[in-house]
Structures are given as C-alpha cells and as structure tokens.
C-alpha cells in the first residue's frame, strides 16, 4: 500500500521517526513537501513542490497519484491538516474534508463549532486589540488565557492575572503571531479564518490528553494521559503521567465531551489528539486536533494503553476501520517531559550514556540541532526534545525522569 504524506513547510526532520513507523507497518511512504530541502527523503519517493500554494501542491499530487496510485493521504503536522484535506478531496481519496479541517485548525472556528453543539468550553472572545482583550477579561474575571487562533505547541499562550500582565502579554502575542512558524507554514490560497488572538476564561482544574479515534459516529479514547506540570504563566514545560488517575465516572464524562467536540468539528473518520481540563468538577474542551499528538504521545499510548495512533492513521487514510477499543490501561507507569533549556544558539546537546543506554528510558528524542535557535517565552517555546521513563509507580518513574533530565546538558555558541 502506498501512502502520501504532506508537509506544507518542512519542519526539520521532526516527523522522520513517525514516517519510519508508517513504513514499519507495511506501507510505502511517499513524501510531498511544499517548501523544504532536496535531500529530505529517498529521491524516488520524494517531491518538493517549491511552493506552499495549494493549487501547486494539488497539481503535483495529482500528477504523482496518476503514476503511483496512492491509497491515502496523511500528515503529522498541524500546519498541513487543511492542505491534506484539500489534497485528499482533489485526489478522490478518504479524508476529513476541508470544512472539518478548518474547524480543527483555527481555534476560533473550533470554539464556534463547539458552541453550536453545546459542548462545554471556556468562555471565549476573539479580540482585535488590547481594549477588546480587557473587556473580555472584565467579563470573565482574572485570570484569563490569551492564545493565537492559528497557534500550535503552546507558542504565545499566556495566563494573565491582571490588567498589567494582560497588556504585556497581548503585545507579545500580537507581535509573535506575525512570524509564528505554524501560522506562516500553512498552505497559501486557502481561507483559514482569522489569524488573531482569543481571550478565554481560565479553567482551574487538572488537564488530560487523549489519543483518540472518531469512526462513524463513535469516538474511542485510545489512551488517556495526565498533565502533571507545575503551572505558571506559560504552558510549554509539559510533564505527563500515564495511566491516568481519572476514575470511571470522570472517564465517562471526558469521553462524552470529546465525542461531542469531535462530531461538532465534523470529524467523522479521523485520528484525534484531544485536550480537556476540569472546571467546577466537570471536563471542558481545550482543543481537538485532527492528527496524532506530538512528542512521545504515540509511544505512551502503545505502552500504557495498547493503542497505536500511527496504525490508526494508516488505516483511516486507506478507508479501513482501525483496530480501536475504548480506553483500557495496561498497568505500565510512565512519566515524560519536554526538555527545556535557556535561550540561545545551540552548539551541541550532550546526553550521557547512563541516560541513552537505560532500559527504563522509552523515549529519548533530541530535536535541537547545532545552529538551531532556542527561543523561550515571551519570544517563543522552542524545546530541546523529549524524555520519558518507566517505573513501578508515578513517583518511581518521575524521580528517575527528573534525575535523567538533569544530566542532559546543552552547550550554546
């Protein structure tokens, strides 16, 4: 089976490990990049369009499809979800459709879809200036969240506790989204909806992440992960634990909320990455992306819940019902984190052998390369990579995670 994967703008080699997983599942993977480098993938299975214009990308995909007869089109990139929906439609292949893709990409369109369906969400306002942001904050009460409509990876997402902080963070976010990679990497020639800022009411409970599947009216929570970060004013330093601490009643409530949101967005057949947060004892939707979650969430799903999100992507792309079930933990405990450093230009990242060679490390992915610029809030949320450890309990896995993370060293130029 031949599958086409798309990046509108090449994001380093971040998705290569997932491309390799797709091929390990028996598919031949062909890569189409709008913008990128020449040597990204084996030449006989790689096309570089040289443009992010959606018509140019569709034309190249059609020509290639006529020769290779692809079974489906996939992406692991948030910035390519809309482009893939358009390309799949043009090629007559399974897909979520452009409208559902837009509802799953633009946070304002997503909130409107949730609101129409009556799904529980925070209060929200689309703001075009500081005074509107202040009016929303007065309506909701502090603290409030400010976030981009076309963001990803928690870039320029801030918690604001008062008027002064809102003014500071609004200015930083408004400036930051002008050249935010995830917004400027979208396909050109597609109306993506407003590229601006939302102000949302703050949800004060714990946060949970799901790798899920929507299939013909039902949603399956494949894995459920607790976010155990000590929070501040930004949301990039993610630390996770699985299996979830949620009990059966709360899990059932989360399932209903995610199902309502996915169907509201129009996601009939899709892999999902969903995030919910409790408030007043009830789950509320933060977002539902029409793709697999980033970092090591696919590995966490396999280890802790026997759910393979990558296999689900492959099956859904080919129009096959994936092998899914409702959440059932395996009993394996893990903790994982984003590796955070100071800002600067990377010279090298040093990982000692006791970390890289440990049989209790299930996830070690260094994404920063020599010459990369690490940006930290308020300028951005660049991370070094990801680390994950196993243990007999959350505490056991977390203690080892913190120890090993402290041994990884980054040197700056």
mmCIF file of C-alpha atoms in Angstrom:
data_model
loop_
_atom_site.group_PDB
_atom_site.id
_atom_site.type_symbol
_atom_site.label_atom_id
_atom_site.label_comp_id
_atom_site.label_asym_id
_atom_site.label_seq_id
_atom_site.Cartn_x
_atom_site.Cartn_y
_atom_site.Cartn_z
ATOM 1 C CA UNK A 1 0.000 0.000 0.000
ATOM 2 C CA UNK A 2 1.296 3.435 -0.988
ATOM 3 C CA UNK A 3 0.553 6.444 1.201
ATOM 4 C CA UNK A 4 1.310 10.105 0.534
ATOM 5 C CA UNK A 5 2.329 12.307 3.483
ATOM 6 C CA UNK A 6 2.478 16.079 3.290
ATOM 7 C CA UNK A 7 4.329 18.909 4.992
ATOM 8 C CA UNK A 8 3.433 22.344 3.684
ATOM 9 C CA UNK A 9 6.726 23.642 5.041
ATOM 10 C CA UNK A 10 9.350 21.119 6.118
ATOM 11 C CA UNK A 11 9.801 21.091 9.898
ATOM 12 C CA UNK A 12 13.441 19.979 10.177
ATOM 13 C CA UNK A 13 13.338 16.132 10.297
ATOM 14 C CA UNK A 14 10.958 16.134 13.232
ATOM 15 C CA UNK A 15 8.478 13.665 11.707
ATOM 16 C CA UNK A 16 11.001 11.176 10.317
ATOM 17 C CA UNK A 17 10.576 8.773 13.243
ATOM 18 C CA UNK A 18 6.850 8.648 12.524
ATOM 19 C CA UNK A 19 7.421 8.181 8.812
ATOM 20 C CA UNK A 20 9.613 5.202 9.706
ATOM 21 C CA UNK A 21 6.821 3.819 11.900
ATOM 22 C CA UNK A 22 4.402 4.042 8.975
ATOM 23 C CA UNK A 23 6.793 2.054 6.813
ATOM 24 C CA UNK A 24 7.327 -0.490 9.611
ATOM 25 C CA UNK A 25 3.566 -1.099 9.474
ATOM 26 C CA UNK A 26 3.949 -2.229 5.861
ATOM 27 C CA UNK A 27 3.085 0.922 3.906
ATOM 28 C CA UNK A 28 5.329 2.539 1.318
ATOM 29 C CA UNK A 29 5.518 6.213 2.220
ATOM 30 C CA UNK A 30 5.863 8.970 -0.339
ATOM 31 C CA UNK A 31 6.602 12.499 0.896
ATOM 32 C CA UNK A 32 5.369 15.736 -0.653
ATOM 33 C CA UNK A 33 6.794 18.962 0.795
ATOM 34 C CA UNK A 34 5.608 22.377 -0.294
ATOM 35 C CA UNK A 35 8.782 24.079 0.870
ATOM 36 C CA UNK A 36 11.854 22.270 2.156
ATOM 37 C CA UNK A 37 15.208 20.731 1.311
ATOM 38 C CA UNK A 38 16.132 18.497 -1.613
ATOM 39 C CA UNK A 39 17.545 15.538 0.357
ATOM 40 C CA UNK A 40 14.684 15.072 2.806
ATOM 41 C CA UNK A 41 13.540 11.551 1.790
ATOM 42 C CA UNK A 42 14.676 8.901 -0.753
ATOM 43 C CA UNK A 43 14.574 10.612 -4.132
ATOM 44 C CA UNK A 44 12.257 8.102 -5.831
ATOM 45 C CA UNK A 45 9.608 8.717 -3.137
ATOM 46 C CA UNK A 46 10.006 12.451 -2.624
ATOM 47 C CA UNK A 47 8.671 15.550 -4.330
ATOM 48 C CA UNK A 48 9.498 19.147 -3.420
ATOM 49 C CA UNK A 49 6.914 21.498 -4.912
ATOM 50 C CA UNK A 50 8.871 24.674 -4.178
ATOM 51 C CA UNK A 51 5.652 26.452 -3.233
ATOM 52 C CA UNK A 52 3.019 26.376 -0.487
ATOM 53 C CA UNK A 53 0.300 27.441 -2.895
ATOM 54 C CA UNK A 54 -2.477 24.872 -2.534
ATOM 55 C CA UNK A 55 -3.120 24.721 -6.304
ATOM 56 C CA UNK A 56 0.558 23.961 -6.960
ATOM 57 C CA UNK A 57 0.594 21.282 -4.274
ATOM 58 C CA UNK A 58 -2.609 19.683 -5.609
ATOM 59 C CA UNK A 59 -1.268 19.716 -9.165
ATOM 60 C CA UNK A 60 1.936 17.939 -8.122
ATOM 61 C CA UNK A 61 -0.011 15.451 -6.002
ATOM 62 C CA UNK A 62 -2.374 14.673 -8.904
ATOM 63 C CA UNK A 63 0.494 14.046 -11.314
ATOM 64 C CA UNK A 64 2.198 11.762 -8.809
ATOM 65 C CA UNK A 65 -1.032 9.959 -7.924
ATOM 66 C CA UNK A 66 -1.609 9.174 -11.614
ATOM 67 C CA UNK A 67 1.662 7.243 -11.596
ATOM 68 C CA UNK A 68 1.736 5.729 -8.081
ATOM 69 C CA UNK A 69 -1.998 5.275 -7.282
ATOM 70 C CA UNK A 70 -1.881 6.271 -3.612
ATOM 71 C CA UNK A 71 -4.279 4.606 -1.183
ATOM 72 C CA UNK A 72 -4.491 7.663 1.068
ATOM 73 C CA UNK A 73 -3.018 10.968 2.216
ATOM 74 C CA UNK A 74 -1.778 11.650 5.772
ATOM 75 C CA UNK A 75 0.072 14.224 7.835
ATOM 76 C CA UNK A 76 1.525 14.508 11.307
ATOM 77 C CA UNK A 77 1.959 18.281 11.001
ATOM 78 C CA UNK A 78 -0.590 20.698 12.455
ATOM 79 C CA UNK A 79 0.219 23.163 9.661
ATOM 80 C CA UNK A 80 -0.690 20.613 6.958
ATOM 81 C CA UNK A 81 -4.080 19.396 8.232
ATOM 82 C CA UNK A 82 -6.034 21.730 5.939
ATOM 83 C CA UNK A 83 -3.753 21.122 2.953
ATOM 84 C CA UNK A 84 -4.088 17.342 3.320
ATOM 85 C CA UNK A 85 -7.874 17.608 3.454
ATOM 86 C CA UNK A 86 -7.839 19.627 0.212
ATOM 87 C CA UNK A 87 -5.383 17.258 -1.493
ATOM 88 C CA UNK A 88 -7.349 14.149 -0.455
ATOM 89 C CA UNK A 89 -10.538 15.690 -1.862
ATOM 90 C CA UNK A 90 -8.786 16.558 -5.140
ATOM 91 C CA UNK A 91 -7.407 13.016 -5.465
ATOM 92 C CA UNK A 92 -10.735 11.379 -4.579
ATOM 93 C CA UNK A 93 -9.204 9.681 -1.525
ATOM 94 C CA UNK A 94 -10.548 9.322 2.044
ATOM 95 C CA UNK A 95 -10.231 12.461 4.154
ATOM 96 C CA UNK A 96 -11.914 14.616 6.772
ATOM 97 C CA UNK A 97 -12.970 17.345 4.328
ATOM 98 C CA UNK A 98 -11.792 20.943 4.230
ATOM 99 C CA UNK A 99 -14.557 22.328 6.474
ATOM 100 C CA UNK A 100 -13.784 19.838 9.262
ATOM 101 C CA UNK A 101 -10.074 20.550 8.805
ATOM 102 C CA UNK A 102 -10.653 24.289 9.244
ATOM 103 C CA UNK A 103 -12.775 23.649 12.349
ATOM 104 C CA UNK A 104 -9.927 21.544 13.714
ATOM 105 C CA UNK A 105 -7.151 24.014 12.880
ATOM 106 C CA UNK A 106 -8.435 27.524 13.631
ATOM 107 C CA UNK A 107 -9.210 27.803 17.353
ATOM 108 C CA UNK A 108 -11.914 30.439 16.752
ATOM 109 C CA UNK A 109 -13.755 28.239 14.243
ATOM 110 C CA UNK A 110 -13.294 25.324 16.635
ATOM 111 C CA UNK A 111 -14.850 27.228 19.533
ATOM 112 C CA UNK A 112 -17.791 28.302 17.370
ATOM 113 C CA UNK A 113 -18.409 24.699 16.318
ATOM 114 C CA UNK A 114 -18.274 23.548 19.944
ATOM 115 C CA UNK A 115 -20.618 26.335 20.987
ATOM 116 C CA UNK A 116 -23.182 25.465 18.310
ATOM 117 C CA UNK A 117 -23.184 21.858 19.529
ATOM 118 C CA UNK A 118 -23.475 22.815 23.193
ATOM 119 C CA UNK A 119 -20.157 21.198 24.125
ATOM 120 C CA UNK A 120 -18.632 22.500 27.390
ATOM 121 C CA UNK A 121 -15.895 25.051 26.673
ATOM 122 C CA UNK A 122 -14.351 28.043 28.424
ATOM 123 C CA UNK A 123 -15.788 31.468 27.767
ATOM 124 C CA UNK A 124 -14.022 32.980 24.752
ATOM 125 C CA UNK A 125 -13.777 36.197 22.765
ATOM 126 C CA UNK A 126 -11.958 36.911 19.517
ATOM 127 C CA UNK A 127 -10.098 40.176 20.131
ATOM 128 C CA UNK A 128 -8.513 42.548 17.642
ATOM 129 C CA UNK A 129 -6.885 44.908 20.124
ATOM 130 C CA UNK A 130 -5.950 45.436 23.749
ATOM 131 C CA UNK A 131 -9.178 47.205 24.696
ATOM 132 C CA UNK A 132 -11.257 44.270 23.468
ATOM 133 C CA UNK A 133 -8.967 41.939 25.403
ATOM 134 C CA UNK A 134 -9.520 43.994 28.554
ATOM 135 C CA UNK A 135 -13.291 43.953 28.011
ATOM 136 C CA UNK A 136 -13.190 40.151 27.744
ATOM 137 C CA UNK A 137 -11.094 39.912 30.908
ATOM 138 C CA UNK A 138 -13.556 42.115 32.775
ATOM 139 C CA UNK A 139 -16.386 39.891 31.578
ATOM 140 C CA UNK A 140 -14.700 36.603 32.551
ATOM 141 C CA UNK A 141 -12.702 37.784 35.553
ATOM 142 C CA UNK A 142 -8.984 37.181 36.045
ATOM 143 C CA UNK A 143 -7.048 35.046 35.418
ATOM 144 C CA UNK A 144 -7.634 34.714 31.686
ATOM 145 C CA UNK A 145 -5.823 32.900 28.879
ATOM 146 C CA UNK A 146 -4.627 34.609 25.712
ATOM 147 C CA UNK A 147 -3.796 32.397 22.721
ATOM 148 C CA UNK A 148 -3.377 32.519 18.912
ATOM 149 C CA UNK A 149 -6.165 31.284 16.657
ATOM 150 C CA UNK A 150 -3.604 29.543 14.405
ATOM 151 C CA UNK A 151 -1.087 28.502 17.035
ATOM 152 C CA UNK A 152 0.473 25.184 17.996
ATOM 153 C CA UNK A 153 2.837 23.874 20.642
ATOM 154 C CA UNK A 154 1.661 26.459 23.215
ATOM 155 C CA UNK A 155 3.548 29.231 21.402
ATOM 156 C CA UNK A 156 2.338 32.621 22.694
ATOM 157 C CA UNK A 157 -0.228 31.067 25.024
ATOM 158 C CA UNK A 158 -0.196 33.004 28.295
ATOM 159 C CA UNK A 159 -2.074 33.080 31.577
ATOM 160 C CA UNK A 160 -2.708 36.666 32.661
ATOM 161 C CA UNK A 161 -3.546 37.558 36.271
ATOM 162 C CA UNK A 162 -4.289 41.284 35.954
ATOM 163 C CA UNK A 163 -4.608 44.224 33.571
ATOM 164 C CA UNK A 164 -0.900 44.992 33.526
ATOM 165 C CA UNK A 165 0.043 41.418 32.686
ATOM 166 C CA UNK A 166 -2.654 41.239 30.017
ATOM 167 C CA UNK A 167 -1.294 44.375 28.340
ATOM 168 C CA UNK A 168 2.235 42.950 28.349
ATOM 169 C CA UNK A 169 1.237 39.504 27.095
ATOM 170 C CA UNK A 170 -1.174 40.858 24.489
ATOM 171 C CA UNK A 171 1.611 42.926 22.947
ATOM 172 C CA UNK A 172 3.973 39.933 22.951
ATOM 173 C CA UNK A 173 1.402 37.587 21.413
ATOM 174 C CA UNK A 174 0.237 40.095 18.792
ATOM 175 C CA UNK A 175 3.835 40.609 17.702
ATOM 176 C CA UNK A 176 4.737 36.921 17.933
ATOM 177 C CA UNK A 177 1.993 35.595 15.652
ATOM 178 C CA UNK A 178 3.246 37.728 12.768
ATOM 179 C CA UNK A 179 6.013 35.226 12.046
ATOM 180 C CA UNK A 180 4.894 32.210 14.071
ATOM 181 C CA UNK A 181 6.109 29.129 12.188
ATOM 182 C CA UNK A 182 2.833 27.234 12.489
ATOM 183 C CA UNK A 183 0.780 30.100 11.073
ATOM 184 C CA UNK A 184 3.218 31.059 8.311
ATOM 185 C CA UNK A 185 3.628 27.407 7.259
ATOM 186 C CA UNK A 186 0.021 26.914 6.224
ATOM 187 C CA UNK A 187 -0.883 26.376 2.576
ATOM 188 C CA UNK A 188 -1.403 29.590 0.665
ATOM 189 C CA UNK A 189 -4.589 30.162 -1.294
ATOM 190 C CA UNK A 190 -6.867 28.769 1.432
ATOM 191 C CA UNK A 191 -9.084 30.925 3.641
ATOM 192 C CA UNK A 192 -8.019 29.714 7.092
ATOM 193 C CA UNK A 193 -10.205 32.124 9.031
ATOM 194 C CA UNK A 194 -8.906 34.894 11.298
ATOM 195 C CA UNK A 195 -5.232 34.804 12.267
ATOM 196 C CA UNK A 196 -5.502 36.642 15.562
ATOM 197 C CA UNK A 197 -5.941 36.194 19.285
ATOM 198 C CA UNK A 198 -8.514 34.706 21.626
ATOM 199 C CA UNK A 199 -9.083 35.616 25.250
ATOM 200 C CA UNK A 200 -10.595 32.733 27.228
ATOM 201 C CA UNK A 201 -11.783 32.225 30.774
ATOM 202 C CA UNK A 202 -9.409 30.198 32.933
ATOM 203 C CA UNK A 203 -10.239 26.593 33.795
ATOM 204 C CA UNK A 204 -8.817 25.870 37.219
ATOM 205 C CA UNK A 205 -8.756 22.049 37.304
ATOM 206 C CA UNK A 206 -6.380 19.371 36.058
ATOM 207 C CA UNK A 207 -5.640 18.744 32.395
ATOM 208 C CA UNK A 208 -5.760 15.476 30.433
ATOM 209 C CA UNK A 209 -4.630 14.472 26.952
ATOM 210 C CA UNK A 210 -6.164 11.778 24.762
ATOM 211 C CA UNK A 211 -5.097 9.966 21.629
ATOM 212 C CA UNK A 212 -8.447 9.026 20.161
ATOM 213 C CA UNK A 213 -10.246 7.869 17.029
ATOM 214 C CA UNK A 214 -13.555 9.046 15.560
ATOM 215 C CA UNK A 215 -15.246 6.445 13.381
ATOM 216 C CA UNK A 216 -18.780 6.707 12.012
ATOM 217 C CA UNK A 217 -20.402 8.454 14.960
ATOM 218 C CA UNK A 218 -18.421 6.890 17.802
ATOM 219 C CA UNK A 219 -15.275 8.208 19.461
ATOM 220 C CA UNK A 220 -12.783 5.869 21.102
ATOM 221 C CA UNK A 221 -10.345 7.161 23.721
ATOM 222 C CA UNK A 222 -7.317 5.023 22.913
ATOM 223 C CA UNK A 223 -5.107 6.481 25.646
ATOM 224 C CA UNK A 224 -5.551 9.000 28.457
ATOM 225 C CA UNK A 225 -2.613 10.900 29.965
ATOM 226 C CA UNK A 226 -2.433 13.224 32.985
ATOM 227 C CA UNK A 227 -0.642 16.553 32.633
ATOM 228 C CA UNK A 228 1.236 16.919 35.931
ATOM 229 C CA UNK A 229 3.120 20.144 35.215
ATOM 230 C CA UNK A 230 3.605 22.731 37.945
ATOM 231 C CA UNK A 231 1.961 25.593 36.067
ATOM 232 C CA UNK A 232 2.984 29.202 35.702
ATOM 233 C CA UNK A 233 2.179 31.845 33.147
ATOM 234 C CA UNK A 234 3.121 29.719 30.113
ATOM 235 C CA UNK A 235 2.189 26.201 29.017
ATOM 236 C CA UNK A 236 5.232 24.730 27.292
ATOM 237 C CA UNK A 237 7.001 22.788 30.057
ATOM 238 C CA UNK A 238 4.766 19.731 29.806
ATOM 239 C CA UNK A 239 5.259 16.798 32.175
ATOM 240 C CA UNK A 240 2.927 13.828 31.709
ATOM 241 C CA UNK A 241 1.985 10.661 33.565
ATOM 242 C CA UNK A 242 0.113 7.601 32.388
ATOM 243 C CA UNK A 243 -2.016 5.668 33.025
ATOM 244 C CA UNK A 244 -4.464 8.368 34.004
ATOM 245 C CA UNK A 245 -5.582 8.914 37.585
ATOM 246 C CA UNK A 246 -9.168 9.526 36.392
ATOM 247 C CA UNK A 247 -11.816 7.203 37.794
ATOM 248 C CA UNK A 248 -14.561 5.503 35.729
ATOM 249 C CA UNK A 249 -17.147 8.263 36.256
ATOM 250 C CA UNK A 250 -14.806 11.057 35.211
ATOM 251 C CA UNK A 251 -13.527 8.981 32.262
ATOM 252 C CA UNK A 252 -17.084 8.541 31.041
ATOM 253 C CA UNK A 253 -17.663 12.303 31.307
ATOM 254 C CA UNK A 254 -14.440 13.017 29.393
ATOM 255 C CA UNK A 255 -15.480 10.577 26.684
ATOM 256 C CA UNK A 256 -18.811 12.318 26.196
ATOM 257 C CA UNK A 257 -17.169 15.740 25.991
ATOM 258 C CA UNK A 258 -14.555 14.619 23.449
ATOM 259 C CA UNK A 259 -17.201 12.848 21.384
ATOM 260 C CA UNK A 260 -19.393 15.958 21.330
ATOM 261 C CA UNK A 261 -16.478 18.151 20.291
ATOM 262 C CA UNK A 262 -15.196 15.821 17.572
ATOM 263 C CA UNK A 263 -18.612 15.447 15.985
ATOM 264 C CA UNK A 264 -19.193 19.203 16.256
ATOM 265 C CA UNK A 265 -15.986 19.785 14.297
ATOM 266 C CA UNK A 266 -17.226 17.389 11.613
ATOM 267 C CA UNK A 267 -14.641 14.678 12.288
ATOM 268 C CA UNK A 268 -16.439 11.534 11.167
ATOM 269 C CA UNK A 269 -13.390 9.380 10.454
ATOM 270 C CA UNK A 270 -10.168 10.700 11.916
ATOM 271 C CA UNK A 271 -7.347 10.189 14.363
ATOM 272 C CA UNK A 272 -7.652 12.784 17.140
ATOM 273 C CA UNK A 273 -5.496 14.465 19.731
ATOM 274 C CA UNK A 274 -7.840 15.891 22.370
ATOM 275 C CA UNK A 275 -7.127 18.017 25.423
ATOM 276 C CA UNK A 276 -9.612 18.637 28.222
ATOM 277 C CA UNK A 277 -9.424 20.465 31.512
ATOM 278 C CA UNK A 278 -11.715 20.211 34.503
ATOM 279 C CA UNK A 279 -13.514 23.217 35.947
ATOM 280 C CA UNK A 280 -16.105 23.065 38.694
ATOM 281 C CA UNK A 281 -15.677 19.301 38.723
ATOM 282 C CA UNK A 282 -16.655 18.926 35.047
ATOM 283 C CA UNK A 283 -14.479 18.410 31.932
ATOM 284 C CA UNK A 284 -14.288 21.214 29.360
ATOM 285 C CA UNK A 285 -12.711 21.114 25.905
ATOM 286 C CA UNK A 286 -9.419 22.871 25.320
ATOM 287 C CA UNK A 287 -8.955 21.611 21.770
ATOM 288 C CA UNK A 288 -9.305 18.646 19.431
ATOM 289 C CA UNK A 289 -6.729 18.330 16.660
ATOM 290 C CA UNK A 290 -7.280 16.136 13.605
ATOM 291 C CA UNK A 291 -3.889 14.479 13.938
ATOM 292 C CA UNK A 292 -1.796 12.415 16.338
ATOM 293 C CA UNK A 293 -0.387 14.246 19.371
ATOM 294 C CA UNK A 294 3.227 15.390 19.327
ATOM 295 C CA UNK A 295 6.291 14.353 21.270
ATOM 296 C CA UNK A 296 6.113 10.788 22.510
ATOM 297 C CA UNK A 297 2.348 10.548 22.952
ATOM 298 C CA UNK A 298 2.157 7.776 20.356
ATOM 299 C CA UNK A 299 4.700 5.710 22.296
ATOM 300 C CA UNK A 300 2.914 6.432 25.576
ATOM 301 C CA UNK A 301 -0.342 5.202 24.047
ATOM 302 C CA UNK A 302 1.226 1.923 22.988
ATOM 303 C CA UNK A 303 2.970 1.330 26.320
ATOM 304 C CA UNK A 304 0.212 2.311 28.712
ATOM 305 C CA UNK A 305 -2.998 1.553 26.793
ATOM 306 C CA UNK A 306 -2.073 -0.821 23.953
ATOM 307 C CA UNK A 307 -3.327 1.738 21.426
ATOM 308 C CA UNK A 308 -1.278 2.538 18.320
ATOM 309 C CA UNK A 309 -2.177 6.001 16.985
ATOM 310 C CA UNK A 310 0.159 5.646 13.979
ATOM 311 C CA UNK A 311 -1.515 2.409 12.890
ATOM 312 C CA UNK A 312 -4.876 4.159 13.241
ATOM 313 C CA UNK A 313 -3.691 6.954 10.919
ATOM 314 C CA UNK A 314 -2.601 4.403 8.305
ATOM 315 C CA UNK A 315 -5.893 2.501 8.430
ATOM 316 C CA UNK A 316 -8.104 5.591 8.339
ATOM 317 C CA UNK A 317 -6.164 7.043 5.394
ATOM 318 C CA UNK A 318 -6.903 3.870 3.438
ATOM 319 C CA UNK A 319 -10.592 3.954 4.413
ATOM 320 C CA UNK A 320 -10.334 0.984 6.789
ATOM 321 C CA UNK A 321 -11.786 0.845 10.275
ATOM 322 C CA UNK A 322 -8.804 0.886 12.660
ATOM 323 C CA UNK A 323 -8.314 -1.661 15.436
ATOM 324 C CA UNK A 324 -9.637 0.517 18.264
ATOM 325 C CA UNK A 325 -11.272 -0.051 21.617
ATOM 326 C CA UNK A 326 -12.373 2.121 24.490
ATOM 327 C CA UNK A 327 -9.650 3.023 26.983
ATOM 328 C CA UNK A 328 -8.142 0.067 28.815
ATOM 329 C CA UNK A 329 -4.797 0.656 30.612
ATOM 330 C CA UNK A 330 -2.033 -1.953 30.527
ATOM 331 C CA UNK A 331 -0.764 -1.123 34.036
ATOM 332 C CA UNK A 332 2.607 0.227 32.889
ATOM 333 C CA UNK A 333 3.512 3.564 34.507
ATOM 334 C CA UNK A 334 5.421 6.257 32.628
ATOM 335 C CA UNK A 335 6.356 9.876 33.063
ATOM 336 C CA UNK A 336 7.633 12.083 30.260
ATOM 337 C CA UNK A 337 8.622 15.692 29.731
ATOM 338 C CA UNK A 338 9.628 18.302 27.224
ATOM 339 C CA UNK A 339 13.315 19.096 27.692
ATOM 340 C CA UNK A 340 13.664 22.803 28.432
ATOM 341 C CA UNK A 341 16.809 24.947 28.387
ATOM 342 C CA UNK A 342 17.749 28.583 28.400
ATOM 343 C CA UNK A 343 17.513 30.579 25.162
ATOM 344 C CA UNK A 344 20.397 30.711 22.742
ATOM 345 C CA UNK A 345 22.003 29.201 19.638
ATOM 346 C CA UNK A 346 22.722 25.507 20.153
ATOM 347 C CA UNK A 347 26.293 24.278 19.796
ATOM 348 C CA UNK A 348 25.573 20.720 20.946
ATOM 349 C CA UNK A 349 23.345 18.685 23.244
ATOM 350 C CA UNK A 350 25.161 16.137 25.400
ATOM 351 C CA UNK A 351 23.266 13.024 26.552
ATOM 352 C CA UNK A 352 25.289 10.763 28.894
ATOM 353 C CA UNK A 353 25.419 7.014 28.306
ATOM 354 C CA UNK A 354 23.632 6.233 31.573
ATOM 355 C CA UNK A 355 20.608 8.047 30.132
ATOM 356 C CA UNK A 356 20.732 6.983 26.480
ATOM 357 C CA UNK A 357 21.505 3.370 27.412
ATOM 358 C CA UNK A 358 18.966 2.946 30.217
ATOM 359 C CA UNK A 359 16.382 0.204 29.755
ATOM 360 C CA UNK A 360 13.949 2.416 31.669
ATOM 361 C CA UNK A 361 14.082 5.172 29.049
ATOM 362 C CA UNK A 362 11.340 4.524 26.491
ATOM 363 C CA UNK A 363 11.510 7.975 24.911
ATOM 364 C CA UNK A 364 14.617 9.995 24.085
ATOM 365 C CA UNK A 365 14.266 12.377 21.174
ATOM 366 C CA UNK A 366 16.619 15.333 20.812
ATOM 367 C CA UNK A 367 15.068 17.671 18.262
ATOM 368 C CA UNK A 368 17.513 20.585 18.636
ATOM 369 C CA UNK A 369 20.451 20.540 16.222
ATOM 370 C CA UNK A 370 23.680 22.566 16.147
ATOM 371 C CA UNK A 371 22.854 26.048 14.936
ATOM 372 C CA UNK A 372 19.200 25.913 15.998
ATOM 373 C CA UNK A 373 17.888 28.964 17.832
ATOM 374 C CA UNK A 374 16.173 28.157 21.130
ATOM 375 C CA UNK A 375 13.516 30.752 21.906
ATOM 376 C CA UNK A 376 11.894 30.954 25.324
ATOM 377 C CA UNK A 377 8.817 32.897 26.479
ATOM 378 C CA UNK A 378 7.866 35.569 25.660
ATOM 379 C CA UNK A 379 9.722 35.114 22.350
ATOM 380 C CA UNK A 380 8.662 31.533 21.657
ATOM 381 C CA UNK A 381 8.534 27.994 23.096
ATOM 382 C CA UNK A 382 11.377 26.067 21.472
ATOM 383 C CA UNK A 383 12.333 22.864 23.287
ATOM 384 C CA UNK A 384 15.395 20.608 23.100
ATOM 385 C CA UNK A 385 13.440 17.386 22.759
ATOM 386 C CA UNK A 386 11.600 14.782 24.808
ATOM 387 C CA UNK A 387 12.454 12.294 27.558
ATOM 388 C CA UNK A 388 10.312 9.535 29.050
ATOM 389 C CA UNK A 389 10.903 6.886 31.721
ATOM 390 C CA UNK A 390 9.055 3.845 33.031
ATOM 391 C CA UNK A 391 8.516 2.848 36.662
ATOM 392 C CA UNK A 392 6.516 0.778 39.087
ATOM 393 C CA UNK A 393 4.531 3.872 40.073
ATOM 394 C CA UNK A 394 4.170 7.518 39.110
ATOM 395 C CA UNK A 395 6.619 8.533 41.842
ATOM 396 C CA UNK A 396 9.188 5.947 40.795
ATOM 397 C CA UNK A 397 9.065 6.978 37.139
ATOM 398 C CA UNK A 398 9.060 10.709 37.981
ATOM 399 C CA UNK A 399 12.097 10.536 40.271
ATOM 400 C CA UNK A 400 14.117 8.842 37.545
ATOM 401 C CA UNK A 401 12.820 11.293 34.919
ATOM 402 C CA UNK A 402 13.947 14.318 36.922
ATOM 403 C CA UNK A 403 17.338 12.711 37.614
ATOM 404 C CA UNK A 404 17.996 11.854 33.975
ATOM 405 C CA UNK A 405 16.765 15.218 32.697
ATOM 406 C CA UNK A 406 19.223 16.991 34.986
ATOM 407 C CA UNK A 407 22.095 15.066 33.380
ATOM 408 C CA UNK A 408 21.319 16.191 29.816
ATOM 409 C CA UNK A 409 23.425 19.255 29.021
ATOM 410 C CA UNK A 410 23.087 21.821 26.260
ATOM 411 C CA UNK A 411 26.036 23.978 25.188
ATOM 412 C CA UNK A 412 25.404 27.254 23.394
ATOM 413 C CA UNK A 413 27.516 29.092 20.883
#
